[in-house]
mmCIF file of C-alpha atoms in Angstrom:
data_model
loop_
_atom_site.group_PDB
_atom_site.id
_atom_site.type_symbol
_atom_site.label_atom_id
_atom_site.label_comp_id
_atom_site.label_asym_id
_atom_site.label_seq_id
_atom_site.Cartn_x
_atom_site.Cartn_y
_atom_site.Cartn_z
ATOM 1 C CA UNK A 1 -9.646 7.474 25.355
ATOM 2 C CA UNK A 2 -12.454 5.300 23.691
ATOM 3 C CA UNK A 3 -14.829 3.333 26.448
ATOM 4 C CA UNK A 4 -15.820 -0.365 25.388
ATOM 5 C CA UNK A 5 -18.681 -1.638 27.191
ATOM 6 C CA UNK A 6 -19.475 -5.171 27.541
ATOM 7 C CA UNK A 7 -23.216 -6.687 26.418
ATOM 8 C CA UNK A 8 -23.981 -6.754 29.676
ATOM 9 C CA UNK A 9 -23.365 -3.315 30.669
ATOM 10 C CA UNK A 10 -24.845 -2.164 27.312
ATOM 11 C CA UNK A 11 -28.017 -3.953 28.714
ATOM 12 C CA UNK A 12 -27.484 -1.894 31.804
ATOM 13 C CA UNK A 13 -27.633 1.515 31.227
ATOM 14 C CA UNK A 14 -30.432 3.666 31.661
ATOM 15 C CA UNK A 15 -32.394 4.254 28.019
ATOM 16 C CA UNK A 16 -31.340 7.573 27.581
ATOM 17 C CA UNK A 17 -27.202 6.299 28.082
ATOM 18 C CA UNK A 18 -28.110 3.787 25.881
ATOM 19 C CA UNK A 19 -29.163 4.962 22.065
ATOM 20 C CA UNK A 20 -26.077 6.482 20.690
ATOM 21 C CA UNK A 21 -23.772 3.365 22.044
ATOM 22 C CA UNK A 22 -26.614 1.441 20.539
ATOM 23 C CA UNK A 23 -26.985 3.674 17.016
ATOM 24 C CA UNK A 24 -22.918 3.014 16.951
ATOM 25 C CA UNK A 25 -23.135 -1.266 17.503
ATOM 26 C CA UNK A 26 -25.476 -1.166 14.954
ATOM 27 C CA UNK A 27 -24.241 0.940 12.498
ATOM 28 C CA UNK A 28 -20.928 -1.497 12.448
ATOM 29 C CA UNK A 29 -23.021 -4.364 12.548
ATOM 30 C CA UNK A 30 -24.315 -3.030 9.119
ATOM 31 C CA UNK A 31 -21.056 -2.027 7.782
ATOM 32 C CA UNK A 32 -19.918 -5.646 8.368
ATOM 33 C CA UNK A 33 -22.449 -7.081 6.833
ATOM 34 C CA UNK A 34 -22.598 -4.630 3.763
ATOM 35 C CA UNK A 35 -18.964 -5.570 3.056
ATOM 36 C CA UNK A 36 -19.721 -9.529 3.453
ATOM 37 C CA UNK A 37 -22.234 -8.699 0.908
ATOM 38 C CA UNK A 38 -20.202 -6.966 -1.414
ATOM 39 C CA UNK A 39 -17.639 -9.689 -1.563
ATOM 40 C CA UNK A 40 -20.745 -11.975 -1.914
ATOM 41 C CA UNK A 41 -21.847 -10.708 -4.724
ATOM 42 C CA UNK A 42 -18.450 -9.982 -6.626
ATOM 43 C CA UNK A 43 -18.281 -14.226 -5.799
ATOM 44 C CA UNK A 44 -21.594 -14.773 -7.072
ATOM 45 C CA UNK A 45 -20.783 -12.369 -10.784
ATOM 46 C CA UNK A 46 -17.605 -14.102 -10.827
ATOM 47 C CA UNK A 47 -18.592 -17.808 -10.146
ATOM 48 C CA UNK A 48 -16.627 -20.406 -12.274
ATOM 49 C CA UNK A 49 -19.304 -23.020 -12.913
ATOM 50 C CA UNK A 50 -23.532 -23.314 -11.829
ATOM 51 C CA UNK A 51 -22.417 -24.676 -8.190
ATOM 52 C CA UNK A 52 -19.800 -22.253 -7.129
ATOM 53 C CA UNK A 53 -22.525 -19.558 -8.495
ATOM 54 C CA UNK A 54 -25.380 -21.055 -6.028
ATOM 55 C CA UNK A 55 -22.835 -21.228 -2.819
ATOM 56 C CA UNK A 56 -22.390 -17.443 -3.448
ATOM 57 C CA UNK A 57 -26.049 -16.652 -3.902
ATOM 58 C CA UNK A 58 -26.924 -18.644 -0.693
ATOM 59 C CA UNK A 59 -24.474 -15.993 1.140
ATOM 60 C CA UNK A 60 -25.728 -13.281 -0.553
ATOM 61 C CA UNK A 61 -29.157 -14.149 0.493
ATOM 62 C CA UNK A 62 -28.190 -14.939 3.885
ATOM 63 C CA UNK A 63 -26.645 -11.231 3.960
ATOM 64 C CA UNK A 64 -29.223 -9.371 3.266
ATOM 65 C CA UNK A 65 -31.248 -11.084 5.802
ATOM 66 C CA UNK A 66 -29.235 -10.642 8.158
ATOM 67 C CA UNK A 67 -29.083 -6.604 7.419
ATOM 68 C CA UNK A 68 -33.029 -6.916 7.490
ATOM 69 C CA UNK A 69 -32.658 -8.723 11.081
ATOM 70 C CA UNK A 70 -30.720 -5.988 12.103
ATOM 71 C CA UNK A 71 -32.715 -3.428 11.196
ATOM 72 C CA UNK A 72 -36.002 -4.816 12.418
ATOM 73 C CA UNK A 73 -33.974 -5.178 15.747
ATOM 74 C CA UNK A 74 -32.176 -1.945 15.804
ATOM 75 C CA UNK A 75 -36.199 -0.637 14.750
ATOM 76 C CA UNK A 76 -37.899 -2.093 17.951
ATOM 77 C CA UNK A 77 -34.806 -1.536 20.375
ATOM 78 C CA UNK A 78 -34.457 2.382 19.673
ATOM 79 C CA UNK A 79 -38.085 2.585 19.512
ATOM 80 C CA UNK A 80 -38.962 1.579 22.444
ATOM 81 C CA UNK A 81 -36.530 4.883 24.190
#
């Protein structure tokens, strides 16, 4: 039987408890965001006209800094244990 903790009681546990929940949030968190990216970009190549092409190059940009927010958080959160 698979535990779900909330935010808060992520927040909670002791540091050692806390890096493989942690590891797991973020590794979906990524996987999310690599498949918004994907679909993104398959927008972006297959864009009808210049405007439809610049809506799905905004989300692609907004994607991949979003993955590099995650990472940069997921670097200085597991760091610090």
């Amino acid at each position: 039987m698979s535990v779900r903790r909330s935010v808060e009681e992520l927040l909670a546990v002791r540091p050692m408890d806390e890096a493989p929940e942690l590891r797991l949030l973020f590794h979906q968190l990524n996987n999310q965001l690599g498949i918004i990216l994907a679909h993104a970009e398959l927008l972006e190549a297959r864009a009808a006209d210049d405007g439809a092409r610049s809506r799905a190059a905004q989300v692609v940009a907004k994607a991949l800094e979003a993955m590099t927010t995650s990472k940069e958080i997921r670097r200085r959160t597991l760091s610090d244990l």
